[in-house]
């Protein structure tokens, strides 16, 4: 299988986020090509769904990758198993990744596989008619229609659930609805076996909480920023 891990960012993003994600992915990745895409733009000059659509078309159609794992740039695997398990399950025909809910949408609190960690095969991409990941902000957010389509076709969907997070967002905690749990800044997601899979900071573009991402990555990488420093 020809596998890729794809992430997107632009020139406005904190460069330490990009560097640390790369280092963590490289620590655990033994099975895929890691392909960060940097858009030479700032802010919202190129919006995220457009970049994902471009990336999927390039990787699946032009370069013929069999399986692609999309990661938000502030999302990291927590171990090598997270990557291998995710790819293997996708290659068994599942749509798989982190769970999310568009809290601003009136869609019966529908949960979907979110773009923070979203894995599918070229076969599914083609079967779904190379469907866009773009949201309509009425029924689905980014990537949301893939979950709707998988559910309609009776395809297995596995969503990693939030098990804990580091702090509440400034406007209040987010929830999956119908008593299904909450997530926030610095969320850890686990699979149905209880294994921790991915960590997602959220809101990296705001550059308010980025130190949580630094700390998590440095913990994984065994980096001590304070080594050799003197304390009074």
Coordinates of N, CA and C in Angstrom, one line a residue:
X1 N 0.8 -1.2 0.0 CA 0.0 0.0 0.0 C 0.9 1.3 0.0
X2 N 0.5 2.2 -0.8 CA 1.2 3.5 -0.9 C 0.5 4.5 0.0
X3 N 1.1 4.8 1.1 CA 0.4 5.6 2.2 C 1.0 7.0 2.3
X4 N 0.2 8.0 2.6 CA 0.7 9.4 2.9 C 0.0 9.9 4.1
X5 N 0.7 10.8 4.8 CA 0.2 11.6 5.9 C 0.3 13.1 5.4
X6 N -0.8 13.7 5.4 CA -1.0 15.0 4.7 C -1.4 16.1 5.8
X7 N -0.7 17.2 5.8 CA -1.1 18.3 6.6 C -1.0 19.6 5.9
X8 N -1.7 20.7 6.3 CA -1.7 21.9 5.5 C -1.5 23.1 6.5
X9 N -0.7 24.1 6.1 CA -0.6 25.3 6.9 C -0.2 26.4 6.0
X10 N -0.2 27.7 6.5 CA 0.3 28.8 5.7 C 1.3 29.6 6.5
X11 N 1.7 30.8 6.0 CA 2.7 31.5 6.6 C 2.4 32.3 7.8
X12 N 1.1 32.3 8.2 CA 0.6 32.9 9.4 C 0.8 32.0 10.6
X13 N 1.0 30.7 10.4 CA 1.0 29.8 11.5 C 2.3 29.9 12.3
X14 N 2.3 29.7 13.5 CA 3.4 29.5 14.4 C 4.4 28.5 13.9
X15 N 5.6 28.8 13.6 CA 6.5 27.9 13.0 C 6.9 26.8 13.9
X16 N 6.9 27.0 15.2 CA 7.2 26.0 16.2 C 6.1 24.9 16.2
X17 N 4.9 25.2 15.9 CA 3.8 24.2 15.8 C 4.2 23.3 14.6
X18 N 4.6 23.9 13.5 CA 4.9 23.1 12.3 C 6.1 22.2 12.6
X19 N 7.2 22.8 13.2 CA 8.4 22.0 13.5 C 8.1 20.8 14.4
X20 N 7.4 21.1 15.5 CA 7.2 20.1 16.5 C 6.3 18.9 16.0
X21 N 5.2 19.3 15.2 CA 4.4 18.3 14.6 C 5.3 17.3 13.7
X22 N 6.1 17.9 12.9 CA 7.0 17.1 12.0 C 7.9 16.2 12.8
X23 N 8.4 16.7 13.9 CA 9.3 15.9 14.7 C 8.6 14.7 15.4
X24 N 7.4 15.0 15.9 CA 6.6 13.9 16.5 C 6.1 12.9 15.4
X25 N 5.6 13.3 14.3 CA 5.2 12.4 13.2 C 6.4 11.5 12.8
X26 N 7.6 12.2 12.6 CA 8.7 11.4 12.2 C 9.2 10.4 13.2
X27 N 8.9 10.7 14.5 CA 9.3 9.8 15.6 C 8.5 8.5 15.5
X28 N 7.2 8.6 15.1 CA 6.4 7.4 15.2 C 6.1 6.8 13.8
X29 N 6.3 7.5 12.7 CA 5.9 7.1 11.4 C 7.0 6.2 10.8
X30 N 6.5 4.9 10.5 CA 7.4 4.0 9.8 C 6.7 3.5 8.5
X31 N 5.5 4.0 8.2 CA 4.7 3.4 7.2 C 4.2 4.3 6.1
X32 N 4.4 5.6 6.2 CA 3.8 6.5 5.2 C 4.8 7.6 4.9
X33 N 4.6 8.3 3.8 CA 5.3 9.5 3.4 C 4.6 10.7 4.1
X34 N 5.4 11.5 4.8 CA 4.8 12.7 5.5 C 4.9 13.8 4.5
X35 N 3.8 14.5 4.2 CA 3.7 15.5 3.1 C 3.1 16.7 3.6
X36 N 3.8 17.6 4.3 CA 3.2 18.9 4.7 C 3.1 19.8 3.5
X37 N 2.0 20.5 3.4 CA 1.8 21.5 2.3 C 1.8 22.9 2.9
X38 N 2.7 23.7 2.5 CA 2.7 25.1 3.0 C 2.2 26.0 1.9
X39 N 1.2 26.7 2.1 CA 0.6 27.6 1.2 C 1.4 29.0 1.4
X40 N 1.9 29.6 0.4 CA 2.6 30.8 0.6 C 1.7 32.0 0.6
X41 N 0.8 31.9 1.6 CA -0.3 32.9 1.8 C -0.4 33.1 3.3
X42 N -1.2 34.1 3.7 CA -1.5 34.5 5.1 C -3.0 34.4 5.4
X43 N -3.3 34.2 6.6 CA -4.7 34.3 7.1 C -5.6 33.4 6.3
X44 N -6.7 33.9 5.8 CA -7.7 33.1 5.1 C -7.6 33.3 3.6
X45 N -6.4 33.7 3.1 CA -6.3 33.8 1.6 C -6.6 32.5 0.9
X46 N -6.2 31.4 1.6 CA -6.6 30.0 1.1 C -7.2 29.3 2.3
X47 N -8.5 29.0 2.1 CA -9.2 28.4 3.3 C -8.9 26.9 3.4
X48 N -9.0 26.4 4.6 CA -8.6 25.0 4.8 C -9.3 23.9 3.9
X49 N -10.7 24.0 3.8 CA -11.3 23.0 2.9 C -10.8 23.0 1.5
X50 N -10.5 24.1 0.9 CA -9.9 24.2 -0.4 C -8.6 23.5 -0.5
X51 N -7.8 23.7 0.6 CA -6.4 23.1 0.6 C -6.6 21.6 0.7
X52 N -7.5 21.1 1.5 CA -7.7 19.7 1.7 C -8.2 19.1 0.3
X53 N -9.1 19.7 -0.3 CA -9.6 19.2 -1.6 C -8.4 19.1 -2.6
X54 N -7.6 20.1 -2.6 CA -6.5 20.1 -3.5 C -5.5 19.0 -3.2
X55 N -5.3 18.8 -1.9 CA -4.4 17.7 -1.4 C -4.9 16.4 -1.8
X56 N -6.1 16.1 -1.5 CA -6.7 14.8 -1.8 C -6.6 14.5 -3.4
X57 N -7.0 15.5 -4.1 CA -6.9 15.3 -5.6 C -5.5 15.0 -6.0
X58 N -4.5 15.8 -5.5 CA -3.1 15.5 -5.9 C -2.7 14.1 -5.5
X59 N -3.0 13.8 -4.3 CA -2.4 12.5 -3.7 C -3.2 11.3 -4.3
X60 N -4.5 11.4 -4.4 CA -5.2 10.2 -4.8 C -5.3 10.1 -6.4
X61 N -5.5 11.2 -7.0 CA -5.7 11.2 -8.5 C -4.4 11.3 -9.2
X62 N -3.6 12.3 -8.9 CA -2.4 12.5 -9.6 C -1.2 11.6 -9.2
X63 N -1.1 11.3 -7.9 CA 0.1 10.6 -7.4 C -0.3 9.2 -7.0
X64 N -1.6 8.8 -7.1 CA -2.0 7.4 -6.9 C -1.7 6.8 -5.5
X65 N -1.7 7.6 -4.5 CA -1.6 7.1 -3.1 C -2.8 6.2 -2.8
X66 N -2.6 5.1 -2.1 CA -3.7 4.2 -1.8 C -4.5 4.7 -0.6
X67 N -3.8 5.2 0.4 CA -4.4 5.6 1.7 C -3.8 7.0 2.1
X68 N -4.7 7.9 2.6 CA -4.2 9.2 3.0 C -4.8 9.5 4.4
X69 N -3.9 9.8 5.3 CA -4.3 10.3 6.7 C -4.1 11.8 6.7
X70 N -5.2 12.5 6.8 CA -5.2 14.0 6.9 C -5.0 14.3 8.4
X71 N -4.1 15.2 8.7 CA -3.9 15.7 10.1 C -4.0 17.2 10.1
X72 N -4.7 17.8 11.0 CA -4.5 19.2 11.3 C -3.1 19.5 11.7
X73 N -2.6 20.6 11.5 CA -1.2 20.9 11.8 C -0.9 20.9 13.3
X74 N -2.0 21.1 14.1 CA -1.8 21.0 15.5 C -2.4 19.7 16.1
X75 N -2.3 18.7 15.3 CA -2.7 17.3 15.8 C -1.6 16.4 15.6
X76 N -1.3 15.5 16.6 CA -0.2 14.6 16.5 C -0.6 13.2 16.9
X77 N 0.1 12.2 16.4 CA -0.1 10.8 16.9 C 0.6 10.7 18.2
X78 N 0.0 9.8 19.1 CA 0.6 9.7 20.4 C 1.5 8.4 20.5
X79 N 1.5 7.7 19.5 CA 2.4 6.5 19.4 C 2.4 5.9 18.0
X80 N 3.3 5.0 17.7 CA 3.3 4.4 16.4 C 2.1 3.6 16.1
X81 N 1.5 3.0 17.1 CA 0.3 2.2 16.9 C -0.9 3.0 16.3
X82 N -1.0 4.3 16.8 CA -2.1 5.1 16.3 C -2.0 5.3 14.8
X83 N -0.8 5.4 14.2 CA -0.7 5.5 12.8 C -1.0 4.2 12.1
X84 N -0.4 3.1 12.6 CA -0.6 1.8 11.9 C -2.0 1.3 12.0
X85 N -2.6 1.4 13.2 CA -4.0 1.0 13.4 C -4.9 1.8 12.5
X86 N -4.7 3.1 12.4 CA -5.6 4.0 11.6 C -5.5 3.6 10.1
X87 N -4.3 3.4 9.6 CA -4.1 3.0 8.2 C -4.8 1.6 8.0
X88 N -4.5 0.7 8.8 CA -5.0 -0.7 8.6 C -6.5 -0.7 8.6
X89 N -7.1 0.0 9.5 CA -8.6 0.0 9.6 C -9.2 0.7 8.4
X90 N -8.6 1.8 7.9 CA -9.1 2.4 6.7 C -9.0 1.5 5.5
X91 N -7.9 0.7 5.5 CA -7.6 -0.2 4.3 C -8.6 -1.4 4.4
X92 N -9.2 -1.6 5.5 CA -10.3 -2.6 5.7 C -11.6 -2.1 5.2
X93 N -11.7 -0.8 4.8 CA -12.9 -0.2 4.3 C -13.6 0.8 5.2
X94 N -13.0 1.1 6.4 CA -13.6 2.0 7.3 C -13.3 3.5 6.9
X95 N -14.2 4.4 7.3 CA -13.8 5.8 7.4 C -13.5 6.0 8.9
X96 N -12.3 6.5 9.2 CA -11.8 6.5 10.6 C -11.1 7.8 10.9
X97 N -11.2 8.2 12.2 CA -10.4 9.3 12.7 C -11.1 9.9 13.9
X98 N -10.7 11.1 14.3 CA -11.2 11.8 15.5 C -12.7 12.2 15.3
X99 N -13.4 12.1 16.4 CA -14.8 12.6 16.3 C -14.9 14.1 16.6
X100 N -16.0 14.7 16.0 CA -16.3 16.1 16.3 C -17.8 16.3 16.0
X101 N -18.3 17.4 16.5 CA -19.6 17.9 16.2 C -19.6 19.3 15.9
X102 N -20.3 19.7 14.8 CA -20.5 21.1 14.5 C -21.5 21.8 15.4
X103 N -21.1 22.4 16.5 CA -22.0 22.9 17.5 C -22.9 24.0 17.0
X104 N -22.5 24.6 15.9 CA -23.3 25.7 15.4 C -24.4 25.2 14.4
X105 N -24.4 23.9 14.2 CA -25.3 23.4 13.2 C -26.5 22.7 13.8
X106 N -27.6 22.9 13.2 CA -28.9 22.3 13.6 C -29.1 21.0 12.8
X107 N -28.3 20.0 13.2 CA -28.4 18.7 12.5 C -28.5 17.5 13.4
X108 N -29.3 17.7 14.4 CA -29.6 16.6 15.4 C -28.3 16.1 16.0
X109 N -27.4 17.0 16.3 CA -26.2 16.7 17.0 C -25.4 15.6 16.4
X110 N -25.3 15.6 15.1 CA -24.6 14.6 14.3 C -23.1 14.7 14.5
X111 N -22.5 13.5 14.8 CA -21.1 13.4 15.0 C -20.5 12.9 13.7
X112 N -19.2 13.3 13.4 CA -18.6 13.0 12.2 C -17.1 12.8 12.4
X113 N -16.4 12.2 11.4 CA -15.0 12.1 11.4 C -14.4 13.4 11.0
X114 N -13.6 14.1 11.9 CA -13.2 15.4 11.7 C -11.9 15.5 10.9
X115 N -11.6 16.7 10.4 CA -10.3 16.8 9.6 C -9.1 16.9 10.5
X116 N -9.2 16.9 11.8 CA -8.0 16.9 12.7 C -7.3 15.6 12.5
X117 N -8.0 14.5 12.4 CA -7.4 13.2 12.0 C -8.4 12.4 11.2
X118 N -8.2 12.3 9.9 CA -9.2 11.8 9.0 C -8.6 10.9 8.0
X119 N -8.9 9.6 7.9 CA -8.2 8.7 7.1 C -9.2 8.0 6.1
X120 N -8.8 7.9 4.9 CA -9.6 7.2 3.9 C -8.7 6.7 2.8
X121 N -9.3 5.8 2.0 CA -8.6 5.2 0.9 C -8.9 5.8 -0.4
X122 N -8.1 5.6 -1.4 CA -8.4 6.1 -2.8 C -9.7 5.4 -3.3
X123 N -9.9 4.2 -2.9 CA -11.1 3.5 -3.3 C -12.4 4.2 -2.8
X124 N -12.4 4.6 -1.5 CA -13.5 5.3 -1.0 C -13.7 6.6 -1.6
X125 N -12.5 7.3 -1.8 CA -12.6 8.7 -2.4 C -13.2 8.6 -3.8
X126 N -12.8 7.5 -4.6 CA -13.4 7.4 -5.9 C -14.9 6.9 -5.9
X127 N -15.2 6.0 -4.9 CA -16.5 5.5 -4.8 C -17.5 6.6 -4.4
X128 N -17.0 7.6 -3.6 CA -17.8 8.8 -3.2 C -17.8 9.9 -4.2
X129 N -17.3 9.6 -5.4 CA -17.3 10.6 -6.5 C -16.4 11.7 -6.3
X130 N -15.2 11.5 -5.6 CA -14.2 12.5 -5.3 C -14.9 13.7 -4.7
X131 N -15.7 13.4 -3.7 CA -16.6 14.3 -3.0 C -15.7 15.4 -2.3
X132 N -16.2 16.6 -2.4 CA -15.5 17.7 -1.7 C -15.6 17.6 -0.2
X133 N -14.7 18.1 0.5 CA -14.7 18.2 2.0 C -15.4 19.5 2.4
X134 N -15.8 20.3 1.5 CA -16.3 21.7 1.9 C -17.6 21.6 2.7
X135 N -17.7 22.4 3.7 CA -18.9 22.4 4.5 C -20.0 23.3 3.9
X136 N -21.2 23.0 4.3 CA -22.3 24.0 3.8 C -22.8 24.8 5.0
X137 N -22.3 24.5 6.2 CA -22.6 25.3 7.4 C -24.1 25.2 7.7
X138 N -24.8 24.2 7.2 CA -26.2 24.0 7.5 C -26.3 22.6 8.1
X139 N -25.8 21.6 7.4 CA -25.9 20.2 7.8 C -24.5 19.6 8.2
X140 N -23.5 20.2 7.6 CA -22.1 19.6 7.9 C -21.0 20.6 7.9
X141 N -20.0 20.3 8.7 CA -18.8 21.1 8.7 C -17.8 20.4 7.8
X142 N -16.5 20.9 7.8 CA -15.5 20.4 6.9 C -15.3 18.9 7.1
X143 N -15.4 18.1 6.1 CA -15.3 16.7 6.0 C -16.6 16.0 6.4
X144 N -17.6 16.7 6.9 CA -18.7 16.1 7.5 C -19.6 15.2 6.6
X145 N -19.6 15.6 5.3 CA -20.4 14.9 4.4 C -19.9 13.5 4.0
X146 N -18.6 13.3 4.3 CA -18.0 11.9 4.2 C -18.6 11.0 5.2
X147 N -18.9 11.4 6.4 CA -19.5 10.5 7.4 C -20.9 10.3 7.0
X148 N -21.7 11.3 6.6 CA -23.0 11.1 6.1 C -23.1 10.1 5.0
X149 N -22.2 10.2 4.0 CA -22.2 9.3 2.9 C -21.8 7.9 3.3
X150 N -20.9 7.7 4.2 CA -20.5 6.4 4.7 C -21.7 5.8 5.4
X151 N -22.3 6.5 6.2 CA -23.5 6.0 7.0 C -24.6 5.6 6.0
X152 N -24.8 6.4 5.0 CA -25.9 6.1 4.0 C -25.6 4.8 3.3
X153 N -24.3 4.5 3.0 CA -23.9 3.3 2.3 C -23.7 2.1 3.2
X154 N -23.9 2.3 4.5 CA -23.6 1.2 5.4 C -22.2 0.8 5.6
X155 N -21.3 1.8 5.4 CA -19.9 1.6 5.6 C -19.5 1.9 7.1
X156 N -18.6 1.0 7.6 CA -18.2 1.2 9.0 C -17.5 2.6 9.2
X157 N -17.9 3.3 10.3 CA -17.2 4.5 10.6 C -16.7 4.4 12.1
X158 N -15.4 4.5 12.2 CA -14.8 4.5 13.6 C -14.4 5.9 14.0
X159 N -14.9 6.4 15.1 CA -14.5 7.7 15.6 C -13.8 7.6 16.9
X160 N -12.6 8.1 17.0 CA -11.9 8.2 18.2 C -12.5 9.2 19.1
X161 N -12.7 8.8 20.4 CA -13.5 9.6 21.3 C -12.5 10.4 22.2
X162 N -13.0 11.6 22.6 CA -12.2 12.4 23.6 C -12.2 11.8 25.0
X163 N -11.0 11.6 25.5 CA -11.0 11.0 26.9 C -10.6 12.0 28.0
X164 N -9.8 13.0 27.6 CA -9.6 14.1 28.5 C -9.0 15.3 27.7
X165 N -9.0 16.5 28.3 CA -8.4 17.7 27.7 C -7.8 18.5 28.8
X166 N -6.9 19.5 28.3 CA -6.1 20.2 29.3 C -6.7 21.5 29.8
X167 N -7.5 22.1 29.1 CA -8.2 23.3 29.6 C -9.4 23.6 28.8
X168 N -10.3 24.4 29.5 CA -11.5 24.8 28.8 C -11.2 25.9 27.8
X169 N -11.9 25.9 26.6 CA -11.7 27.0 25.7 C -12.3 28.3 26.3
X170 N -11.9 29.4 25.8 CA -12.2 30.7 26.4 C -13.7 30.9 26.3
X171 N -14.5 30.3 25.4 CA -15.9 30.6 25.3 C -16.7 29.4 25.8
X172 N -16.1 28.5 26.6 CA -16.8 27.4 27.2 C -16.4 26.1 26.5
X173 N -16.6 25.0 27.2 CA -16.2 23.7 26.7 C -17.2 23.3 25.5
X174 N -16.6 22.4 24.6 CA -17.4 21.9 23.5 C -17.9 20.5 23.9
X175 N -19.1 20.1 23.3 CA -19.6 18.8 23.6 C -20.1 18.1 22.4
X176 N -20.2 16.8 22.5 CA -20.6 16.0 21.3 C -22.1 15.8 21.3
X177 N -22.8 16.3 22.2 CA -24.3 16.2 22.2 C -24.8 14.9 22.7
X178 N -26.0 14.9 23.2 CA -26.7 13.6 23.6 C -25.9 12.9 24.6
X179 N -25.2 13.6 25.5 CA -24.4 12.9 26.6 C -23.2 12.1 26.2
X180 N -22.7 12.5 25.0 CA -21.6 11.7 24.4 C -20.2 12.2 24.8
X181 N -20.0 13.2 25.7 CA -18.7 13.6 26.1 C -18.4 15.0 25.6
X182 N -17.2 15.5 26.1 CA -16.8 16.9 25.8 C -15.4 16.8 25.3
X183 N -15.0 18.0 24.7 CA -13.6 18.2 24.3 C -13.3 19.6 24.5
X184 N -12.0 19.9 24.5 CA -11.5 21.3 24.7 C -10.1 21.5 24.2
X185 N -9.4 22.4 24.8 CA -8.0 22.7 24.4 C -7.1 21.6 24.8
X186 N -6.3 21.0 23.9 CA -5.4 19.9 24.2 C -6.2 18.7 24.5
X187 N -6.9 18.2 23.5 CA -7.7 17.0 23.7 C -7.0 15.7 23.3
X188 N -7.1 14.7 24.1 CA -6.6 13.4 23.8 C -7.7 12.5 23.4
X189 N -7.5 11.8 22.2 CA -8.5 10.9 21.6 C -8.1 9.5 21.7
X190 N -9.0 8.6 22.1 CA -8.7 7.1 22.2 C -9.6 6.3 21.3
X191 N -9.1 5.1 21.0 CA -10.0 4.2 20.2 C -10.9 3.4 21.1
X192 N -11.6 2.5 20.5 CA -12.6 1.7 21.3 C -11.9 0.7 22.3
X193 N -10.6 0.5 22.1 CA -9.9 -0.4 22.9 C -9.3 0.4 24.1
X194 N -9.5 1.7 24.2 CA -9.0 2.5 25.2 C -7.6 3.0 25.0
X195 N -7.0 2.8 23.8 CA -5.6 3.2 23.6 C -5.6 4.6 23.1
X196 N -4.8 5.4 23.7 CA -4.7 6.8 23.3 C -4.1 6.9 21.9
X197 N -4.7 7.7 21.0 CA -4.3 7.7 19.6 C -3.7 9.0 19.2
X198 N -4.5 10.1 19.3 CA -4.1 11.4 18.8 C -4.3 12.5 19.9
X199 N -3.5 13.5 19.8 CA -3.7 14.7 20.6 C -3.9 15.9 19.6
X200 N -5.0 16.7 19.9 CA -5.3 17.8 19.1 C -5.4 19.1 20.0
X201 N -4.6 20.1 19.6 CA -4.6 21.3 20.4 C -5.9 22.1 20.3
X202 N -6.3 22.3 19.0 CA -7.4 23.2 18.6 C -6.9 24.7 18.8
X203 N -7.4 25.5 17.9 CA -7.2 27.0 17.9 C -5.8 27.4 17.8
X204 N -4.9 26.7 17.1 CA -3.5 27.1 17.0 C -3.4 28.4 16.3
X205 N -4.3 28.8 15.4 CA -4.2 30.0 14.7 C -4.4 31.2 15.6
X206 N -5.1 31.0 16.7 CA -5.3 32.1 17.6 C -4.0 32.4 18.4
X207 N -3.1 31.5 18.5 CA -1.8 31.6 19.2 C -2.0 32.0 20.7
X208 N -3.0 31.5 21.3 CA -3.3 31.7 22.7 C -2.8 30.5 23.5
X209 N -3.0 29.3 23.0 CA -2.8 28.1 23.8 C -1.6 27.3 23.3
X210 N -0.8 27.8 22.4 CA 0.2 27.0 21.7 C 1.2 26.4 22.7
X211 N 1.4 27.0 23.8 CA 2.4 26.4 24.8 C 2.0 25.0 25.2
X212 N 0.7 24.7 25.2 CA 0.2 23.3 25.5 C 0.7 22.3 24.5
X213 N 0.7 22.8 23.2 CA 1.2 21.9 22.2 C 2.7 21.7 22.3
X214 N 3.4 22.8 22.6 CA 4.9 22.7 22.8 C 5.2 21.6 23.9
X215 N 4.5 21.8 25.0 CA 4.8 20.9 26.1 C 4.5 19.5 25.8
X216 N 3.3 19.2 25.1 CA 3.0 17.8 24.8 C 4.0 17.2 23.8
X217 N 4.4 18.0 22.8 CA 5.4 17.4 21.9 C 6.7 17.2 22.5
X218 N 7.1 18.2 23.3 CA 8.4 18.0 24.0 C 8.4 16.9 25.0
X219 N 7.3 16.6 25.6 CA 7.2 15.4 26.5 C 7.4 14.2 25.7
X220 N 6.7 14.1 24.5 CA 6.8 12.9 23.7 C 8.3 12.7 23.1
X221 N 8.9 13.9 22.8 CA 10.2 13.8 22.2 C 11.3 13.7 23.2
X222 N 11.0 13.8 24.5 CA 12.0 13.8 25.6 C 12.8 15.0 25.7
X223 N 12.3 16.2 25.3 CA 13.0 17.4 25.3 C 12.7 18.1 26.7
X224 N 13.7 18.6 27.3 CA 13.6 19.4 28.5 C 14.1 20.8 28.2
X225 N 13.2 21.8 28.0 CA 13.6 23.2 27.7 C 14.4 23.8 28.8
X226 N 14.2 23.3 30.0 CA 14.8 23.9 31.2 C 16.1 23.3 31.6
X227 N 16.6 22.3 30.9 CA 17.8 21.6 31.2 C 19.0 22.5 31.2
X228 N 19.7 22.5 32.3 CA 20.9 23.4 32.4 C 20.6 24.8 32.9
X229 N 19.3 25.1 33.1 CA 19.0 26.4 33.6 C 19.1 26.4 35.1
X230 N 19.4 27.6 35.6 CA 19.6 27.8 37.1 C 18.3 28.3 37.7
X231 N 17.9 27.8 38.8 CA 16.7 28.2 39.6 C 17.2 28.9 40.8
X232 N 16.6 30.0 41.2 CA 16.9 30.7 42.4 C 16.0 30.2 43.5

